[in-house]
Short mmCIF file of C-alpha atoms in Angstrom, two decimals:
data_model
loop_
_atom_site.label_atom_id
_atom_site.label_comp_id
_atom_site.label_asym_id
_atom_site.label_seq_id
_atom_site.Cartn_x
_atom_site.Cartn_y
_atom_site.Cartn_z
CA GLU A 1 -12.88 -14.78 45.88
CA ILE A 2 -16.47 -15.95 46.20
CA VAL A 3 -17.02 -15.25 42.50
CA ALA A 4 -13.81 -17.15 41.63
CA ALA A 5 -14.86 -20.15 43.72
CA ALA A 6 -18.31 -20.17 42.14
CA GLU A 7 -16.75 -20.00 38.67
CA ALA A 8 -14.54 -22.98 39.53
CA VAL A 9 -17.53 -25.02 40.72
CA LEU A 10 -19.58 -24.15 37.65
CA ARG A 11 -16.68 -25.07 35.42
CA ASP A 12 -16.17 -28.42 37.11
CA THR A 13 -19.85 -29.16 36.57
CA ALA A 14 -19.48 -28.28 32.88
CA ILE A 15 -16.39 -30.49 32.62
CA GLU A 16 -18.30 -33.42 34.13
CA ALA A 17 -21.08 -32.83 31.65
CA GLY A 18 -18.46 -33.10 28.88
CA ASN A 19 -19.14 -29.60 27.63
CA LEU A 20 -15.65 -28.08 27.78
CA PRO A 21 -13.19 -28.65 24.94
CA LEU A 22 -9.98 -28.34 27.01
CA ALA A 23 -11.03 -30.51 29.98
CA GLY A 24 -8.05 -32.54 31.16
CA ARG A 25 -5.58 -30.43 29.17
CA HIS A 26 -2.70 -28.36 30.53
CA VAL A 27 -2.27 -24.92 28.94
CA LEU A 28 0.93 -22.96 29.64
CA ILE A 29 0.87 -19.23 28.91
CA THR A 30 3.40 -16.41 29.24
CA SER A 31 2.28 -12.80 29.61
CA GLY A 32 3.57 -9.28 30.20
CA PRO A 33 7.00 -7.75 29.65
CA THR A 34 10.34 -8.77 31.07
CA HIS A 35 12.58 -6.40 33.02
CA GLU A 36 16.32 -6.84 32.57
CA PRO A 37 18.29 -5.24 35.43
CA ILE A 38 21.14 -2.82 34.66
CA ASP A 39 22.03 -2.15 38.31
CA PRO A 40 20.02 -2.08 41.57
CA VAL A 41 17.95 0.92 40.44
CA ARG A 42 17.75 0.69 36.64
CA TYR A 43 16.42 -1.78 34.11
CA ILE A 44 15.55 -2.23 30.44
CA ALA A 45 11.90 -3.03 29.82
CA ASN A 46 9.46 -3.82 27.07
CA ARG A 47 6.13 -2.07 26.81
CA SER A 48 3.49 -4.73 27.44
CA SER A 49 0.46 -4.48 29.68
CA GLY A 50 -0.08 -8.27 29.86
CA LYS A 51 -3.76 -7.77 28.94
CA GLN A 52 -3.68 -10.21 26.00
CA GLY A 53 -1.77 -12.94 27.87
CA HIS A 54 -3.89 -12.66 31.00
CA ALA A 55 -7.06 -12.79 28.88
CA LEU A 56 -5.74 -16.00 27.27
CA ALA A 57 -5.25 -17.56 30.71
CA LYS A 58 -8.83 -16.74 31.67
CA ALA A 59 -10.19 -18.05 28.35
CA ALA A 60 -8.21 -21.31 28.72
CA PHE A 61 -9.60 -21.80 32.23
CA GLU A 62 -13.13 -21.19 30.96
CA ALA A 63 -12.54 -23.78 28.24
CA GLY A 64 -11.84 -26.38 30.96
CA ALA A 65 -8.03 -26.44 31.03
CA ARG A 66 -5.61 -26.56 33.93
CA VAL A 67 -3.74 -23.29 33.36
CA THR A 68 -0.23 -22.17 34.28
CA LEU A 69 0.48 -18.48 33.70
CA VAL A 70 4.09 -17.25 33.81
CA SER A 71 3.81 -13.48 34.13
CA GLY A 72 6.38 -10.71 33.92
CA PRO A 73 5.88 -7.49 35.97
CA VAL A 74 2.36 -6.20 35.25
CA THR A 75 -0.16 -4.14 37.20
CA LEU A 76 -3.01 -6.57 36.44
CA PRO A 77 -4.48 -8.79 39.17
CA ASP A 78 -3.74 -12.52 38.96
CA PRO A 79 -6.55 -14.28 37.06
CA ALA A 80 -8.69 -16.50 39.30
CA ASN A 81 -8.30 -20.29 39.31
CA VAL A 82 -4.99 -20.12 37.47
CA ASN A 83 -1.53 -21.13 38.74
CA VAL A 84 0.41 -17.86 38.39
CA ILE A 85 4.22 -17.69 38.56
CA HIS A 86 5.68 -14.18 38.77
CA VAL A 87 9.06 -13.56 37.15
CA GLU A 88 11.07 -10.50 36.20
CA SER A 89 13.77 -11.40 33.63
CA ALA A 90 13.72 -13.47 30.43
CA SER A 91 16.06 -16.03 32.03
CA ALA A 92 13.67 -16.51 34.96
CA MET A 93 10.71 -16.74 32.55
CA LEU A 94 12.41 -19.49 30.53
CA ALA A 95 13.22 -21.43 33.71
CA ALA A 96 9.60 -21.18 34.90
CA VAL A 97 8.26 -22.28 31.49
CA GLU A 98 10.60 -25.28 31.26
CA SER A 99 9.84 -26.44 34.78
CA ASN A 100 6.11 -26.40 33.97
CA LEU A 101 6.29 -28.66 30.94
CA PRO A 102 4.73 -30.89 29.71
CA ALA A 103 1.80 -28.90 28.36
CA ASP A 104 -0.73 -29.72 25.66
CA ILE A 105 -0.83 -26.13 24.47
CA ALA A 106 1.77 -23.41 25.08
CA ILE A 107 1.03 -19.81 24.17
CA MET A 108 4.02 -17.52 24.47
CA ALA A 109 2.32 -14.10 24.63
CA ALA A 110 4.91 -12.31 26.77
CA ALA A 111 7.00 -9.51 25.24
CA VAL A 112 10.35 -10.99 26.17
CA ALA A 113 13.37 -8.68 26.01
CA ASP A 114 15.73 -9.75 23.21
CA TRP A 115 18.74 -8.44 25.12
CA ARG A 116 19.93 -8.06 28.66
CA VAL A 117 22.91 -6.21 30.14
CA ALA A 118 26.02 -8.43 29.96
CA SER A 119 27.08 -7.90 33.57
CA GLU A 120 24.51 -6.54 36.01
CA GLY A 121 26.01 -4.00 38.41
CA THR A 122 25.66 -4.72 42.11
CA GLN A 123 26.00 -1.00 42.93
CA LYS A 124 24.23 1.95 41.34
CA ILE A 125 26.25 3.21 38.37
CA LYS A 126 27.29 6.84 39.04
CA LYS A 127 28.07 9.60 36.59
CA ASP A 128 31.87 9.91 36.59
CA GLY A 129 31.90 13.65 35.90
CA SER A 130 33.27 13.21 32.38
CA GLY A 131 29.87 13.78 30.79
CA ARG A 132 30.45 10.49 28.99
CA PRO A 133 27.85 7.85 29.75
CA PRO A 134 28.85 4.30 30.67
CA ALA A 135 29.02 1.73 27.90
CA LEU A 136 26.06 -0.58 28.26
CA GLU A 137 27.18 -3.93 26.92
CA LEU A 138 24.24 -6.08 25.87
CA THR A 139 24.01 -9.81 25.37
CA GLU A 140 21.27 -11.85 23.70
CA ASN A 141 18.61 -13.37 25.94
CA PRO A 142 17.54 -17.00 25.59
CA ASP A 143 14.75 -17.35 23.00
CA ILE A 144 11.92 -18.97 24.97
CA LEU A 145 9.69 -19.78 21.98
CA ALA A 146 12.57 -21.33 20.01
CA THR A 147 13.81 -23.29 23.02
CA ILE A 148 10.37 -24.81 23.58
CA GLY A 149 9.84 -25.33 19.84
CA HIS A 150 13.05 -27.36 19.57
CA HIS A 151 12.33 -29.49 22.63
CA GLY A 152 12.11 -33.19 21.82
CA SER A 153 9.68 -35.17 23.94
CA LEU A 154 8.60 -32.11 25.93
CA ARG A 155 7.52 -29.96 22.97
CA PRO A 156 3.85 -28.98 23.52
CA LYS A 157 1.42 -30.52 21.01
CA LEU A 158 0.45 -27.02 19.91
CA LEU A 159 2.93 -24.16 20.24
CA ILE A 160 1.74 -20.61 19.60
CA GLY A 161 3.99 -17.56 19.53
CA PHE A 162 3.30 -13.85 19.24
CA ALA A 163 4.99 -11.36 16.94
CA ALA A 164 4.66 -7.71 17.85
CA GLU A 165 6.10 -5.73 14.96
CA THR A 166 6.15 -2.21 13.60
CA GLN A 167 7.00 -3.24 10.02
CA ASN A 168 7.12 -6.30 7.70
CA LEU A 169 4.55 -7.99 9.93
CA ILE A 170 3.83 -11.12 7.90
CA ASP A 171 7.42 -11.71 6.71
CA ASN A 172 8.67 -11.44 10.27
CA ALA A 173 5.92 -13.74 11.55
CA ARG A 174 6.61 -16.38 8.86
CA GLY A 175 10.33 -16.23 9.68
CA LYS A 176 9.56 -16.76 13.37
CA LEU A 177 7.26 -19.70 12.59
CA GLU A 178 10.06 -21.51 10.75
CA ARG A 179 13.07 -20.61 12.87
CA LYS A 180 11.35 -21.27 16.18
CA LYS A 181 9.35 -24.31 15.07
CA ALA A 182 6.08 -22.83 16.30
CA ASP A 183 2.73 -24.00 14.93
CA TRP A 184 1.08 -20.59 14.80
CA ILE A 185 2.21 -17.02 15.16
CA VAL A 186 -0.29 -14.40 16.30
CA ALA A 187 1.04 -11.30 14.57
CA ASN A 188 0.08 -7.76 15.41
CA ASP A 189 1.24 -4.30 14.42
CA VAL A 190 2.16 -2.44 17.61
CA SER A 191 3.13 0.87 16.03
CA PRO A 192 2.23 3.55 18.59
CA GLU A 193 -0.53 4.99 16.39
CA THR A 194 -2.47 1.69 16.55
CA GLY A 195 -3.08 2.04 20.30
CA ILE A 196 -2.74 -1.76 20.66
CA MET A 197 0.04 -1.57 23.23
CA GLY A 198 -1.65 -1.02 26.58
CA GLY A 199 -5.07 -0.77 24.94
CA ASP A 200 -8.09 -3.06 25.27
CA ALA A 201 -8.46 -3.94 21.58
CA ASN A 202 -6.22 -5.90 19.26
CA THR A 203 -6.06 -6.48 15.51
CA VAL A 204 -4.26 -9.73 14.83
CA ARG A 205 -3.31 -11.94 11.91
CA LEU A 206 -3.02 -15.66 12.57
CA VAL A 207 -0.05 -17.02 10.63
CA SER A 208 0.26 -20.79 10.19
CA ARG A 209 2.01 -23.06 7.69
CA THR A 210 -1.18 -23.13 5.64
CA GLY A 211 -1.75 -19.40 5.37
CA VAL A 212 -2.61 -16.10 6.98
CA GLU A 213 -5.97 -15.27 8.51
CA ASP A 214 -6.86 -11.63 9.07
CA TRP A 215 -9.04 -11.08 12.09
CA PRO A 216 -11.06 -7.89 12.57
CA GLU A 217 -10.33 -5.50 15.44
CA LEU A 218 -11.62 -7.21 18.56
CA ASP A 219 -11.49 -6.76 22.29
CA LYS A 220 -8.45 -8.60 23.71
CA THR A 221 -10.88 -10.83 25.66
CA GLU A 222 -12.55 -11.85 22.41
CA VAL A 223 -9.18 -12.38 20.65
CA ALA A 224 -8.26 -14.69 23.56
CA ARG A 225 -11.53 -16.66 23.27
CA ARG A 226 -11.05 -17.19 19.54
CA ILE A 227 -7.42 -18.31 19.91
CA ILE A 228 -8.40 -20.81 22.62
CA GLU A 229 -11.35 -22.05 20.55
CA ARG A 230 -9.12 -22.56 17.51
CA ALA A 231 -6.43 -24.22 19.63
CA ALA A 232 -8.97 -26.67 21.10
CA GLU A 233 -10.15 -27.56 17.58
CA ALA A 234 -6.58 -28.11 16.37
CA LEU A 235 -5.76 -30.27 19.38
CA ALA A 236 -8.88 -32.41 18.81
CA VAL A 237 -7.67 -33.48 15.35
CA LYS A 238 -3.97 -33.98 16.32
CA GLU B 1 -14.41 12.67 44.77
CA ILE B 2 -16.81 13.65 47.53
CA VAL B 3 -14.08 13.04 50.11
CA ALA B 4 -11.61 15.10 48.06
CA ALA B 5 -14.08 17.97 47.75
CA ALA B 6 -14.77 17.87 51.50
CA GLU B 7 -11.02 17.91 52.21
CA ALA B 8 -10.61 20.94 49.97
CA VAL B 9 -13.44 22.79 51.77
CA LEU B 10 -12.06 21.93 55.21
CA ARG B 11 -8.61 23.05 54.15
CA ASP B 12 -9.89 26.37 52.82
CA THR B 13 -11.59 26.94 56.16
CA ALA B 14 -8.33 26.21 57.98
CA ILE B 15 -6.45 28.58 55.64
CA GLU B 16 -8.95 31.36 56.39
CA ALA B 17 -8.48 30.72 60.10
CA GLY B 18 -4.73 31.22 59.56
CA ASN B 19 -3.89 27.70 60.72
CA LEU B 20 -1.94 26.36 57.75
CA PRO B 21 1.77 27.14 57.38
CA LEU B 22 1.95 26.93 53.57
CA ALA B 23 -1.20 28.94 52.78
CA GLY B 24 -0.58 31.09 49.71
CA ARG B 25 2.57 29.18 48.77
CA HIS B 26 3.22 27.22 45.59
CA VAL B 27 4.96 23.87 46.05
CA LEU B 28 6.33 22.05 42.99
CA ILE B 29 7.10 18.35 43.36
CA THR B 30 8.43 15.65 41.01
CA SER B 31 7.69 11.97 41.64
CA GLY B 32 8.14 8.51 40.16
CA PRO B 33 10.62 7.18 37.62
CA THR B 34 11.31 8.34 34.09
CA HIS B 35 11.11 6.04 31.06
CA GLU B 36 13.62 6.69 28.29
CA PRO B 37 12.49 5.15 24.99
CA ILE B 38 14.89 2.91 23.03
CA ASP B 39 12.45 2.18 20.19
CA PRO B 40 8.63 1.91 19.96
CA VAL B 41 8.52 -1.17 22.22
CA ARG B 42 11.51 -0.85 24.57
CA TYR B 43 12.69 1.63 27.19
CA ILE B 44 15.17 2.13 30.01
CA ALA B 45 13.55 2.73 33.39
CA ASN B 46 14.37 3.48 36.99
CA ARG B 47 12.77 1.55 39.81
CA SER B 48 10.60 4.04 41.67
CA SER B 49 7.05 3.58 42.87
CA GLY B 50 6.40 7.31 43.31
CA LYS B 51 5.06 6.66 46.82
CA GLN B 52 7.38 9.18 48.52
CA GLY B 53 6.81 11.94 45.96
CA HIS B 54 3.04 11.48 45.89
CA ALA B 55 2.96 11.50 49.72
CA LEU B 56 4.85 14.82 49.63
CA ALA B 57 2.22 16.31 47.30
CA LYS B 58 -0.57 15.25 49.65
CA ALA B 59 1.30 16.61 52.70
CA ALA B 60 1.94 19.94 50.95
CA PHE B 61 -1.74 20.27 50.09
CA GLU B 62 -2.69 19.50 53.69
CA ALA B 63 -0.28 22.21 54.83
CA GLY B 64 -2.22 24.75 52.78
CA ALA B 65 -0.13 25.01 49.63
CA ARG B 66 -1.12 25.14 45.98
CA VAL B 67 0.60 22.01 44.69
CA THR B 68 1.91 21.05 41.26
CA LEU B 69 3.00 17.42 40.91
CA VAL B 70 5.03 16.39 37.86
CA SER B 71 4.82 12.60 37.80
CA GLY B 72 6.60 9.97 35.74
CA PRO B 73 4.83 6.67 34.90
CA VAL B 74 3.48 5.21 38.17
CA THR B 75 0.56 2.98 39.07
CA LEU B 76 -0.58 5.27 41.90
CA PRO B 77 -3.77 7.32 41.58
CA ASP B 78 -3.39 11.09 41.21
CA PRO B 79 -3.53 12.75 44.65
CA ALA B 80 -6.70 14.77 45.16
CA ASN B 81 -6.71 18.59 44.94
CA VAL B 82 -3.32 18.66 43.27
CA ASN B 83 -2.43 19.79 39.75
CA VAL B 84 -0.86 16.65 38.26
CA ILE B 85 1.19 16.69 35.06
CA HIS B 86 2.04 13.27 33.63
CA VAL B 87 5.32 12.87 31.78
CA GLU B 88 7.44 9.96 30.59
CA SER B 89 11.03 11.08 29.89
CA ALA B 90 13.50 13.23 31.81
CA SER B 91 13.39 15.88 29.06
CA ALA B 92 9.61 16.14 29.35
CA MET B 93 9.88 16.28 33.15
CA LEU B 94 12.34 19.18 32.99
CA ALA B 95 10.10 21.06 30.56
CA ALA B 96 7.07 20.58 32.84
CA VAL B 97 9.03 21.71 35.91
CA GLU B 98 10.40 24.83 34.21
CA SER B 99 7.01 25.85 32.85
CA ASN B 100 5.54 25.62 36.36
CA LEU B 101 8.00 28.00 38.01
CA PRO B 102 8.01 30.17 40.05
CA ALA B 103 7.55 28.06 43.17
CA ASP B 104 8.25 28.83 46.82
CA ILE B 105 9.38 25.27 47.49
CA ALA B 106 10.52 22.69 44.93
CA ILE B 107 11.04 19.08 45.96
CA MET B 108 12.64 16.95 43.29
CA ALA B 109 11.72 13.44 44.49
CA ALA B 110 11.55 11.70 41.10
CA ALA B 111 14.14 9.07 40.20
CA VAL B 112 15.22 10.71 36.95
CA ALA B 113 17.20 8.57 34.51
CA ASP B 114 20.77 9.87 34.20
CA TRP B 115 21.01 8.67 30.62
CA ARG B 116 18.82 8.25 27.60
CA VAL B 117 19.41 6.54 24.26
CA ALA B 118 21.21 8.91 21.89
CA SER B 119 18.88 8.35 18.92
CA GLU B 120 15.51 6.77 19.60
CA GLY B 121 14.55 4.26 16.92
CA THR B 122 11.28 4.85 15.09
CA GLN B 123 11.01 1.13 14.26
CA LYS B 124 11.46 -1.86 16.52
CA ILE B 125 15.12 -2.92 16.54
CA LYS B 126 15.35 -6.49 15.20
CA LYS B 127 17.95 -9.14 15.88
CA ASP B 128 20.16 -9.24 12.76
CA GLY B 129 20.93 -12.96 13.04
CA SER B 130 24.57 -12.33 13.92
CA GLY B 131 23.96 -13.07 17.61
CA ARG B 132 25.59 -9.70 18.28
CA PRO B 133 23.32 -7.22 20.05
CA PRO B 134 22.96 -3.66 18.79
CA ALA B 135 25.18 -1.00 20.31
CA LEU B 136 23.05 1.13 22.60
CA GLU B 137 24.59 4.59 22.54
CA LEU B 138 23.66 6.60 25.63
CA THR B 139 23.73 10.32 26.20
CA GLU B 140 23.41 12.25 29.45
CA ASN B 141 19.98 13.55 30.39
CA PRO B 142 19.46 17.12 31.56
CA ASP B 143 19.97 17.40 35.34
CA ILE B 144 16.65 18.79 36.56
CA LEU B 145 17.79 19.57 40.13
CA ALA B 146 20.95 21.36 38.94
CA THR B 147 19.08 23.27 36.26
CA ILE B 148 16.58 24.59 38.79
CA GLY B 149 19.31 25.21 41.38
CA HIS B 150 21.23 27.42 38.96
CA HIS B 151 18.20 29.40 37.84
CA GLY B 152 18.54 33.11 38.55
CA SER B 153 15.31 34.88 39.43
CA LEU B 154 13.23 31.72 39.08
CA ARG B 155 15.15 29.59 41.59
CA PRO B 156 12.67 28.41 44.26
CA LYS B 157 13.26 29.88 47.72
CA LEU B 158 13.79 26.39 49.08
CA LEU B 159 15.10 23.64 46.78
CA ILE B 160 15.13 20.06 48.03
CA GLY B 161 16.66 17.15 46.14
CA PHE B 162 16.70 13.41 46.76
CA ALA B 163 19.70 11.09 46.63
CA ALA B 164 18.96 7.39 46.30
CA GLU B 165 22.25 5.59 46.72
CA THR B 166 23.59 2.13 47.35
CA GLN B 167 26.96 3.28 48.76
CA ASN B 168 28.75 6.43 50.08
CA LEU B 169 25.38 7.91 50.95
CA ILE B 170 26.46 11.07 52.77
CA ASP B 171 29.44 11.89 50.54
CA ASN B 172 27.25 11.56 47.46
CA ALA B 173 24.51 13.67 49.05
CA ARG B 174 26.95 16.45 50.07
CA GLY B 175 28.42 16.44 46.56
CA LYS B 176 24.94 16.82 45.10
CA LEU B 177 24.08 19.66 47.50
CA GLU B 178 27.09 21.70 46.31
CA ARG B 179 27.13 20.87 42.60
CA LYS B 180 23.40 21.34 42.13
CA LYS B 181 22.98 24.31 44.49
CA ALA B 182 20.21 22.61 46.42
CA ASP B 183 19.35 23.65 49.99
CA TRP B 184 18.71 20.16 51.31
CA ILE B 185 19.24 16.63 50.08
CA VAL B 186 17.03 13.86 51.41
CA ALA B 187 19.39 10.88 51.23
CA ASN B 188 18.34 7.26 51.43
CA ASP B 189 20.01 3.90 50.98
CA VAL B 190 18.03 2.01 48.35
CA SER B 191 20.06 -1.21 48.37
CA PRO B 192 17.61 -4.01 47.56
CA GLU B 193 17.92 -5.53 51.06
CA THR B 194 16.48 -2.33 52.64
CA GLY B 195 13.09 -2.82 50.96
CA ILE B 196 12.78 0.96 50.57
CA MET B 197 12.27 0.84 46.82
CA GLY B 198 8.59 0.11 46.27
CA GLY B 199 7.98 -0.28 50.02
CA ASP B 200 5.87 1.84 52.36
CA ALA B 201 8.63 2.80 54.80
CA ASN B 202 11.70 4.97 54.34
CA THR B 203 14.82 5.68 56.40
CA VAL B 204 16.22 9.04 55.37
CA ARG B 205 19.03 11.38 56.34
CA LEU B 206 18.46 15.09 55.82
CA VAL B 207 21.66 16.67 54.53
CA SER B 208 21.98 20.46 54.62
CA ARG B 209 24.90 22.92 54.70
CA THR B 210 24.75 22.88 58.49
CA GLY B 211 24.87 19.13 59.02
CA VAL B 212 23.23 15.75 58.70
CA GLU B 213 20.10 14.69 60.57
CA ASP B 214 19.36 10.98 60.90
CA TRP B 215 15.66 10.22 60.92
CA PRO B 216 14.29 6.91 62.21
CA GLU B 217 12.50 4.47 59.91
CA LEU B 218 9.11 6.02 59.21
CA ASP B 219 6.14 5.45 56.96
CA LYS B 220 6.62 7.40 53.70
CA THR B 221 3.51 9.44 54.62
CA GLU B 222 5.17 10.47 57.88
CA VAL B 223 8.50 11.24 56.15
CA ALA B 224 6.52 13.49 53.80
CA ARG B 225 4.78 15.30 56.67
CA ARG B 226 8.07 15.99 58.43
CA ILE B 227 9.77 17.26 55.29
CA ILE B 228 6.87 19.61 54.59
CA GLU B 229 6.79 20.78 58.22
CA ARG B 230 10.53 21.50 58.16
CA ALA B 231 10.24 23.22 54.79
CA ALA B 232 7.45 25.49 56.07
CA GLU B 233 9.59 26.44 59.08
CA ALA B 234 12.60 27.21 56.89
CA LEU B 235 10.48 29.30 54.54
CA ALA B 236 9.03 31.30 57.47
CA VAL B 237 12.49 32.53 58.51
CA LYS B 238 13.80 33.23 54.97
#
């Protein structure tokens, strides 16, 4: 807490000196997985540690921004000097994001579940003795990135999405960019053999309308710093 | 580590003095949830912190036993002086349990998923643009408690299961006791309003062939101590 307070003071001094590129800006970030309840004891989850999203929140704070972090269930501590909103499901995450607009930059780094169970059980589902499992009827979750991308007056000036894929990385990222009206997609290959999921390093490709940039393998902290640096530059010329 | 080593030395001294009821016994415990993969980025999970199971492992060690703990994915540290085997799915948990028999006492405290996805995808399942979600075909997981209960020569002398229910607690626990050939079922009501799931306290009912004992609300550490104490007594008269 003392360290966090000192960091805040130092940052305010840097802002006053005009040294921080995101001073006066609001940056809205999502991080972590979502959990979609099946019944009181079971849920469907995505694998996501939240390390990349939380690192982005820290980097945005260090760049001078006011930061709102909407986080799914993670085991990471809340980053200091950041307004953190804890949510569980994709629906709750969307509601938290929308109620925290407007934002200059929005970075949707959470691994949001594409589907949820159509009707959540209020009681624990029991085996019925038939050996046949229950049918689990799924329904599509709201698409947070697309919803924000298609906002009118409340669309962030710069909207950045993530694409975690195991195949057709660039094609999938380009498709997302168009369909969801994002400005950039940070694409990464999360095949288990890469060790990216849950790990400390990340190898990303930055996909925009003008092309694809391949970044080397970097610590997630460093990936976050570069994304924030690039976002500040882009915002300065908008 | 120094504390753990000191605890081990003190315990060995107490064992030599003949003061510990489970000296020379092997206690096998499962703890935590299981995660059943859907594809490389998604899984079905049970809500379970592992606090009760891990507390049982610690209590069994303190009572003089050699302890094997088979743990699903939890955020708790490994208990000291215990042989911990980390697993993810119900199938892996069963395999780890079976390969660690024989045991004098087995306490199956893990919240094992009843169902898994019939065929795990090797690639991330993508939305197909139809708005219709994929069918998630489930298949029943192996029943670890029943498998161990029906073992011939390798059945533990005392087999204790857990029943986490949201309704018909005692009926469900008695059914489990018979079907799975357990000696005791530790039954608890995990309805969200109880705060038991993830919390530090537990209110349990001990169901055996001779009756039902209602225990007061206790810290999970204290619940663990009492279960181990009772188990040691039962083993002494077998």
